[in-house]
């Protein structure tokens, strides 16, 4: 199937003499004097439900409000689970996983850095509302509303405890995903979070095999490692964790004083229950050595980010559509003309298409008549040399302009990736600092940054159960 | 004893309120940051759009055939569209008849369309009207190629707004060799070929 179009392109363009004219009236349209036939309208079907955006915003707001109420006031896992399933049905299978806040991060930064794109209201709402909710009520979005979280939550059947030495460094991955997604969105290299969304294929009940295989693997892993995407990949979860850390209120396991029975530890499939930390005796000398090591690690972390960013930037810049297209055309130009006939990529065929060349010539003609110089210095230089040479070698100019465009896109991507990786290095350093800070607290409680507000620990708490019994009896 | 208790209580309250102040100011900073980013993103750009849609620029399209294979939908959300005002209503239509023998098992051997999605009806004299059955069309662009190279170019490929899933990262757009897939405000869609859509 994949090769069919290529063959037909070769066959057709070989059979006919290609003409540069596009939309030429080779055959004048008839007037239909005899029958008075009326021309039908050109069909362009419109959206069936044009108001879905508004509905989405309303449903999201309502779901977040109900989730906060259930997590903070009702405190019953079964109701939270029900809301989660309903939201999986609506945002997942009915709205087919698009739009979601995880992808909306990219649109938001793309809009900030790109003059031609304004963030639509529905995308802004999906980006901002869950974060706003997290600032006040914790990560209620993750546990009850997010369809990607819900589908994994259902598959979390036999969760195992992930050792700290694996979990802590893996906790940095969401920040790396966030930084790289932002870098790629800003530089126009695409929206990687959406392209590699593991579950959208399930929501649409079909899709490219790559999407379905990755989704299946993540779900299979999710049977033993609960919510693997949420914990070790989701870039929006990283932001929500940050907001939840300073949230006004959030889920509490015990309604009253914790009795340290440790039942909640086993109930949490995500391993985010914090043990109590008593005020210990610290040696001043030990602390100073630690401080010195950690301070020395900052330039190291930033340097590691710089190096890995440079290496990664060179790889990622090749995935930029403009760069990839130019590379294919450039490679084919090195082939002999005979070879090119048979092995050239579709990109080269499109590049040599008479219509495309005619379009370029039209644009160049209008430029010569009325020059409006581009901002980029090198592009300007190219056009100047061309004009001075007296309108010769248009093909060469066309290729050079494309090369410059690809170069610019590549540079932009590489720089953005370097900045992103330095940010990841510094984020890693902050993580190191926070691991070494020992803030004492009593009782078992969910980690404010990691808790998804799923409500499982509440059900396991004997204090809560005793309170419920009391309430029932007093009724 | 009571006095000591009282001072302890007060100092406790003080420390709690200091922590609260810190928390509220961080929260406030978070709110301001969130508001700034979102409003910046919503104010950027000349066109205020309620939504964006993917469309094909028919002048740039070279009918490479990837629309049929790359779309996340099967069959593709790209459909052949017809601008009747540009059509010559030819009997010998190059979008209808195939110059080479078709592959066995794909429609009629002498037809361009592999799935018989292009229909024709006699109008008068030597003139035939061509219509696309959008339910059958694969978006392969073979008829479009025939019409463009040897006819008036009245057929063109366009993304059906009712079928398009609005993927943030359009799979066709990424792989388009002619850079013909563009994201435009919904108000500007459809991009039709020719002046008179």
PDB file of C-alpha atoms in Angstrom, chain A residues 29-235:
ATOM      1  CA  UNK A  29     -16.225  25.009 -19.017  1.00  0.00           C
ATOM      2  CA  UNK A  30     -19.426  24.409 -21.001  1.00  0.00           C
ATOM      3  CA  UNK A  31     -22.379  26.778 -20.801  1.00  0.00           C
ATOM      4  CA  UNK A  32     -25.140  24.126 -20.986  1.00  0.00           C
ATOM      5  CA  UNK A  33     -27.388  26.119 -23.326  1.00  0.00           C
ATOM      6  CA  UNK A  34     -29.427  23.026 -24.204  1.00  0.00           C
ATOM      7  CA  UNK A  35     -30.453  21.752 -20.771  1.00  0.00           C
ATOM      8  CA  UNK A  36     -29.741  24.809 -18.619  1.00  0.00           C
ATOM      9  CA  UNK A  37     -27.892  22.564 -16.177  1.00  0.00           C
ATOM     10  CA  UNK A  38     -26.944  24.333 -12.932  1.00  0.00           C
ATOM     11  CA  UNK A  39     -23.492  23.745 -11.451  1.00  0.00           C
ATOM     12  CA  UNK A  40     -23.573  22.009  -8.062  1.00  0.00           C
ATOM     13  CA  UNK A  41     -21.977  23.690  -5.053  1.00  0.00           C
ATOM     14  CA  UNK A  42     -18.530  22.542  -3.946  1.00  0.00           C
ATOM     15  CA  UNK A  43     -18.960  20.448  -0.828  1.00  0.00           C
ATOM     16  CA  UNK A  44     -17.049  21.366   2.323  1.00  0.00           C
ATOM     17  CA  UNK A  45     -18.671  19.575   5.269  1.00  0.00           C
ATOM     18  CA  UNK A  46     -18.723  21.498   8.545  1.00  0.00           C
ATOM     19  CA  UNK A  47     -18.426  20.282  12.117  1.00  0.00           C
ATOM     20  CA  UNK A  48     -21.449  18.375  13.307  1.00  0.00           C
ATOM     21  CA  UNK A  49     -21.249  19.821  16.826  1.00  0.00           C
ATOM     22  CA  UNK A  50     -19.751  23.298  16.649  1.00  0.00           C
ATOM     23  CA  UNK A  51     -20.353  24.087  20.343  1.00  0.00           C
ATOM     24  CA  UNK A  52     -18.335  21.184  21.739  1.00  0.00           C
ATOM     25  CA  UNK A  53     -15.567  23.559  22.917  1.00  0.00           C
ATOM     26  CA  UNK A  54     -17.892  25.344  25.329  1.00  0.00           C
ATOM     27  CA  UNK A  55     -19.338  22.034  26.520  1.00  0.00           C
ATOM     28  CA  UNK A  56     -15.806  20.760  27.160  1.00  0.00           C
ATOM     29  CA  UNK A  57     -14.922  23.779  29.310  1.00  0.00           C
ATOM     30  CA  UNK A  58     -18.135  23.416  31.337  1.00  0.00           C
ATOM     31  CA  UNK A  59     -17.638  19.664  31.852  1.00  0.00           C
ATOM     32  CA  UNK A  60     -14.003  20.163  32.883  1.00  0.00           C
ATOM     33  CA  UNK A  61     -14.871  22.873  35.402  1.00  0.00           C
ATOM     34  CA  UNK A  62     -17.715  20.825  36.847  1.00  0.00           C
ATOM     35  CA  UNK A  63     -15.607  17.653  37.019  1.00  0.00           C
ATOM     36  CA  UNK A  64     -12.800  19.480  38.836  1.00  0.00           C
ATOM     37  CA  UNK A  65     -15.238  21.013  41.327  1.00  0.00           C
ATOM     38  CA  UNK A  66     -16.921  17.662  42.017  1.00  0.00           C
ATOM     39  CA  UNK A  67     -13.503  15.977  42.308  1.00  0.00           C
ATOM     40  CA  UNK A  68     -12.346  18.532  44.889  1.00  0.00           C
ATOM     41  CA  UNK A  69     -15.585  18.063  46.839  1.00  0.00           C
ATOM     42  CA  UNK A  70     -15.242  14.261  46.791  1.00  0.00           C
ATOM     43  CA  UNK A  71     -11.571  14.274  47.777  1.00  0.00           C
ATOM     44  CA  UNK A  72     -11.838  16.843  50.560  1.00  0.00           C
ATOM     45  CA  UNK A  73     -15.369  16.425  51.927  1.00  0.00           C
ATOM     46  CA  UNK A  74     -16.951  13.100  50.956  1.00  0.00           C
ATOM     47  CA  UNK A  75     -13.687  11.130  51.219  1.00  0.00           C
ATOM     48  CA  UNK A  76     -14.970   7.904  49.650  1.00  0.00           C
ATOM     49  CA  UNK A  77     -12.920   5.979  47.076  1.00  0.00           C
ATOM     50  CA  UNK A  78     -16.013   4.549  45.362  1.00  0.00           C
ATOM     51  CA  UNK A  79     -17.351   8.004  44.432  1.00  0.00           C
ATOM     52  CA  UNK A  80     -13.943   9.162  43.232  1.00  0.00           C
ATOM     53  CA  UNK A  81     -13.684   5.968  41.160  1.00  0.00           C
ATOM     54  CA  UNK A  82     -17.139   6.575  39.681  1.00  0.00           C
ATOM     55  CA  UNK A  83     -16.210  10.138  38.679  1.00  0.00           C
ATOM     56  CA  UNK A  84     -12.971   8.815  37.191  1.00  0.00           C
ATOM     57  CA  UNK A  85     -14.846   6.283  35.053  1.00  0.00           C
ATOM     58  CA  UNK A  86     -17.364   8.926  33.931  1.00  0.00           C
ATOM     59  CA  UNK A  87     -14.543  11.275  32.929  1.00  0.00           C
ATOM     60  CA  UNK A  88     -12.791   8.414  31.119  1.00  0.00           C
ATOM     61  CA  UNK A  89     -16.010   7.934  29.198  1.00  0.00           C
ATOM     62  CA  UNK A  90     -16.443  11.611  28.348  1.00  0.00           C
ATOM     63  CA  UNK A  91     -12.908  12.962  27.814  1.00  0.00           C
ATOM     64  CA  UNK A  92     -11.516   9.602  26.749  1.00  0.00           C
ATOM     65  CA  UNK A  93     -13.915   7.672  24.588  1.00  0.00           C
ATOM     66  CA  UNK A  94     -16.478  10.360  23.684  1.00  0.00           C
ATOM     67  CA  UNK A  95     -14.102  13.275  23.072  1.00  0.00           C
ATOM     68  CA  UNK A  96     -11.409  10.807  22.006  1.00  0.00           C
ATOM     69  CA  UNK A  97      -8.582  12.051  24.202  1.00  0.00           C
ATOM     70  CA  UNK A  98      -8.275  15.379  22.389  1.00  0.00           C
ATOM     71  CA  UNK A  99      -8.034  17.987  23.854  1.00  0.00           C
ATOM     72  CA  UNK A 100      -6.021  17.269  26.981  1.00  0.00           C
ATOM     73  CA  UNK A 101      -3.978  19.487  29.332  1.00  0.00           C
ATOM     74  CA  UNK A 102      -0.792  17.463  28.756  1.00  0.00           C
ATOM     75  CA  UNK A 103      -0.694  18.485  25.117  1.00  0.00           C
ATOM     76  CA  UNK A 104      -2.037  21.957  25.887  1.00  0.00           C
ATOM     77  CA  UNK A 105       1.311  22.893  27.505  1.00  0.00           C
ATOM     78  CA  UNK A 106       2.870  22.844  24.045  1.00  0.00           C
ATOM     79  CA  UNK A 107       0.120  24.954  22.482  1.00  0.00           C
ATOM     80  CA  UNK A 108       0.478  27.502  25.263  1.00  0.00           C
ATOM     81  CA  UNK A 109       4.227  27.992  24.810  1.00  0.00           C
ATOM     82  CA  UNK A 110       3.844  27.787  21.033  1.00  0.00           C
ATOM     83  CA  UNK A 111       1.319  30.647  21.218  1.00  0.00           C
ATOM     84  CA  UNK A 112       3.585  32.731  23.478  1.00  0.00           C
ATOM     85  CA  UNK A 113       6.525  32.428  21.086  1.00  0.00           C
ATOM     86  CA  UNK A 114       4.639  32.397  17.802  1.00  0.00           C
ATOM     87  CA  UNK A 115       2.932  35.482  16.412  1.00  0.00           C
ATOM     88  CA  UNK A 116       0.697  33.606  13.979  1.00  0.00           C
ATOM     89  CA  UNK A 117      -1.041  31.453  16.569  1.00  0.00           C
ATOM     90  CA  UNK A 118      -3.435  32.610  19.266  1.00  0.00           C
ATOM     91  CA  UNK A 119      -4.293  30.185  22.042  1.00  0.00           C
ATOM     92  CA  UNK A 120      -7.959  29.183  21.657  1.00  0.00           C
ATOM     93  CA  UNK A 121     -10.055  29.623  24.805  1.00  0.00           C
ATOM     94  CA  UNK A 122     -10.718  25.909  25.218  1.00  0.00           C
ATOM     95  CA  UNK A 123      -6.990  25.089  25.130  1.00  0.00           C
ATOM     96  CA  UNK A 124      -6.271  27.878  27.621  1.00  0.00           C
ATOM     97  CA  UNK A 125      -8.955  26.496  29.942  1.00  0.00           C
ATOM     98  CA  UNK A 126      -7.546  22.972  29.726  1.00  0.00           C
ATOM     99  CA  UNK A 127      -4.056  24.260  30.440  1.00  0.00           C
ATOM    100  CA  UNK A 128      -4.951  26.567  33.328  1.00  0.00           C
ATOM    101  CA  UNK A 129      -7.961  25.062  35.175  1.00  0.00           C
ATOM    102  CA  UNK A 130      -6.357  21.800  36.444  1.00  0.00           C
ATOM    103  CA  UNK A 131      -3.315  23.803  37.600  1.00  0.00           C
ATOM    104  CA  UNK A 132      -5.609  26.284  39.344  1.00  0.00           C
ATOM    105  CA  UNK A 133      -7.423  23.395  41.029  1.00  0.00           C
ATOM    106  CA  UNK A 134      -4.067  21.926  42.101  1.00  0.00           C
ATOM    107  CA  UNK A 135      -3.071  25.244  43.696  1.00  0.00           C
ATOM    108  CA  UNK A 136      -6.135  25.046  45.934  1.00  0.00           C
ATOM    109  CA  UNK A 137      -7.108  21.377  46.301  1.00  0.00           C
ATOM    110  CA  UNK A 138      -4.095  19.289  45.224  1.00  0.00           C
ATOM    111  CA  UNK A 139      -3.877  17.013  42.184  1.00  0.00           C
ATOM    112  CA  UNK A 140      -7.610  16.285  41.989  1.00  0.00           C
ATOM    113  CA  UNK A 141      -7.325  16.342  38.193  1.00  0.00           C
ATOM    114  CA  UNK A 142      -4.999  13.312  38.093  1.00  0.00           C
ATOM    115  CA  UNK A 143      -7.101  11.025  40.253  1.00  0.00           C
ATOM    116  CA  UNK A 144     -10.587  11.823  39.007  1.00  0.00           C
ATOM    117  CA  UNK A 145     -10.640  13.707  35.695  1.00  0.00           C
ATOM    118  CA  UNK A 146      -7.651  12.771  33.516  1.00  0.00           C
ATOM    119  CA  UNK A 147      -8.636  10.048  30.997  1.00  0.00           C
ATOM    120  CA  UNK A 148      -5.007   8.958  30.547  1.00  0.00           C
ATOM    121  CA  UNK A 149      -4.689   8.441  34.287  1.00  0.00           C
ATOM    122  CA  UNK A 150      -8.053   6.681  34.497  1.00  0.00           C
ATOM    123  CA  UNK A 151      -7.267   4.044  31.873  1.00  0.00           C
ATOM    124  CA  UNK A 152      -4.027   3.190  33.717  1.00  0.00           C
ATOM    125  CA  UNK A 153      -5.709   3.277  37.120  1.00  0.00           C
ATOM    126  CA  UNK A 154      -8.122   0.545  36.014  1.00  0.00           C
ATOM    127  CA  UNK A 155      -5.191  -1.634  34.914  1.00  0.00           C
ATOM    128  CA  UNK A 156      -3.253  -1.231  38.192  1.00  0.00           C
ATOM    129  CA  UNK A 157      -4.076  -4.754  39.362  1.00  0.00           C
ATOM    130  CA  UNK A 158      -0.906  -6.068  41.034  1.00  0.00           C
ATOM    131  CA  UNK A 159       1.157  -3.039  41.972  1.00  0.00           C
ATOM    132  CA  UNK A 160       4.661  -3.587  43.314  1.00  0.00           C
ATOM    133  CA  UNK A 161       6.732  -1.158  45.313  1.00  0.00           C
ATOM    134  CA  UNK A 162       9.326   0.645  43.209  1.00  0.00           C
ATOM    135  CA  UNK A 163      12.594   0.996  45.178  1.00  0.00           C
ATOM    136  CA  UNK A 164      13.548   4.567  46.035  1.00  0.00           C
ATOM    137  CA  UNK A 165      16.852   4.425  44.171  1.00  0.00           C
ATOM    138  CA  UNK A 166      14.926   3.737  40.934  1.00  0.00           C
ATOM    139  CA  UNK A 167      11.970   5.999  41.647  1.00  0.00           C
ATOM    140  CA  UNK A 168      13.944   9.111  42.612  1.00  0.00           C
ATOM    141  CA  UNK A 169      15.984   9.495  39.405  1.00  0.00           C
ATOM    142  CA  UNK A 170      12.978   8.429  37.294  1.00  0.00           C
ATOM    143  CA  UNK A 171      11.040  11.257  38.920  1.00  0.00           C
ATOM    144  CA  UNK A 172      13.238  13.613  36.939  1.00  0.00           C
ATOM    145  CA  UNK A 173      12.062  12.212  33.577  1.00  0.00           C
ATOM    146  CA  UNK A 174       8.761  14.181  33.547  1.00  0.00           C
ATOM    147  CA  UNK A 175      10.766  17.393  33.870  1.00  0.00           C
ATOM    148  CA  UNK A 176      12.963  16.334  30.965  1.00  0.00           C
ATOM    149  CA  UNK A 177       9.867  15.513  28.887  1.00  0.00           C
ATOM    150  CA  UNK A 178       8.370  18.888  29.815  1.00  0.00           C
ATOM    151  CA  UNK A 179      11.541  20.794  28.923  1.00  0.00           C
ATOM    152  CA  UNK A 180      12.039  18.991  25.604  1.00  0.00           C
ATOM    153  CA  UNK A 181       8.361  19.299  24.657  1.00  0.00           C
ATOM    154  CA  UNK A 182       8.506  23.032  25.315  1.00  0.00           C
ATOM    155  CA  UNK A 183      11.780  23.345  23.379  1.00  0.00           C
ATOM    156  CA  UNK A 184      10.361  21.492  20.383  1.00  0.00           C
ATOM    157  CA  UNK A 185       7.071  23.403  20.433  1.00  0.00           C
ATOM    158  CA  UNK A 186       8.876  26.752  20.611  1.00  0.00           C
ATOM    159  CA  UNK A 187      11.186  25.913  17.720  1.00  0.00           C
ATOM    160  CA  UNK A 188       8.433  24.526  15.511  1.00  0.00           C
ATOM    161  CA  UNK A 189       9.774  20.972  15.548  1.00  0.00           C
ATOM    162  CA  UNK A 190       6.338  19.607  16.392  1.00  0.00           C
ATOM    163  CA  UNK A 191       4.299  18.534  19.393  1.00  0.00           C
ATOM    164  CA  UNK A 192       6.056  15.375  20.663  1.00  0.00           C
ATOM    165  CA  UNK A 193       3.732  14.800  23.626  1.00  0.00           C
ATOM    166  CA  UNK A 194       0.776  14.449  21.269  1.00  0.00           C
ATOM    167  CA  UNK A 195       2.692  12.401  18.697  1.00  0.00           C
ATOM    168  CA  UNK A 196       3.794   9.913  21.340  1.00  0.00           C
ATOM    169  CA  UNK A 197       0.537   9.910  23.306  1.00  0.00           C
ATOM    170  CA  UNK A 198       0.275   6.210  24.254  1.00  0.00           C
ATOM    171  CA  UNK A 199      -3.477   5.995  24.809  1.00  0.00           C
ATOM    172  CA  UNK A 200      -5.098   8.133  22.135  1.00  0.00           C
ATOM    173  CA  UNK A 201      -5.200   5.085  19.852  1.00  0.00           C
ATOM    174  CA  UNK A 202      -7.402   3.271  22.386  1.00  0.00           C
ATOM    175  CA  UNK A 203      -9.677   6.287  22.834  1.00  0.00           C
ATOM    176  CA  UNK A 204     -10.202   6.492  19.084  1.00  0.00           C
ATOM    177  CA  UNK A 205     -10.645   2.699  18.902  1.00  0.00           C
ATOM    178  CA  UNK A 206      -8.007   2.472  16.218  1.00  0.00           C
ATOM    179  CA  UNK A 207      -4.893   4.108  14.936  1.00  0.00           C
ATOM    180  CA  UNK A 208      -1.409   3.490  13.595  1.00  0.00           C
ATOM    181  CA  UNK A 209       0.053   0.216  14.907  1.00  0.00           C
ATOM    182  CA  UNK A 210       2.984   2.054  16.525  1.00  0.00           C
ATOM    183  CA  UNK A 211       0.584   4.010  18.727  1.00  0.00           C
ATOM    184  CA  UNK A 212      -1.373   0.901  19.752  1.00  0.00           C
ATOM    185  CA  UNK A 213       1.749  -1.168  20.495  1.00  0.00           C
ATOM    186  CA  UNK A 214       3.243   1.540  22.730  1.00  0.00           C
ATOM    187  CA  UNK A 215      -0.102   1.999  24.483  1.00  0.00           C
ATOM    188  CA  UNK A 216      -0.440  -1.750  25.031  1.00  0.00           C
ATOM    189  CA  UNK A 217       3.059  -1.967  26.487  1.00  0.00           C
ATOM    190  CA  UNK A 218       2.427   0.938  28.876  1.00  0.00           C
ATOM    191  CA  UNK A 219      -0.841  -0.654  30.043  1.00  0.00           C
ATOM    192  CA  UNK A 220       0.865  -4.049  30.476  1.00  0.00           C
ATOM    193  CA  UNK A 221       3.612  -2.432  32.528  1.00  0.00           C
ATOM    194  CA  UNK A 222       0.874  -0.617  34.435  1.00  0.00           C
ATOM    195  CA  UNK A 223      -0.397  -3.910  35.837  1.00  0.00           C
ATOM    196  CA  UNK A 224       2.664  -4.157  38.081  1.00  0.00           C
ATOM    197  CA  UNK A 225       3.925  -0.559  38.117  1.00  0.00           C
ATOM    198  CA  UNK A 226       0.741   1.432  38.758  1.00  0.00           C
ATOM    199  CA  UNK A 227       0.215   4.468  36.490  1.00  0.00           C
ATOM    200  CA  UNK A 228       3.668   4.355  34.880  1.00  0.00           C
ATOM    201  CA  UNK A 229       2.929   7.206  32.458  1.00  0.00           C
ATOM    202  CA  UNK A 230       1.658   9.507  35.218  1.00  0.00           C
ATOM    203  CA  UNK A 231       4.592   8.847  37.520  1.00  0.00           C
ATOM    204  CA  UNK A 232       7.548   8.653  35.194  1.00  0.00           C
ATOM    205  CA  UNK A 233       6.612  10.482  31.996  1.00  0.00           C
ATOM    206  CA  UNK A 234       3.735  12.942  32.279  1.00  0.00           C
ATOM    207  CA  UNK A 235       5.050  16.514  31.908  1.00  0.00           C
TER     208      UNK A 235
END
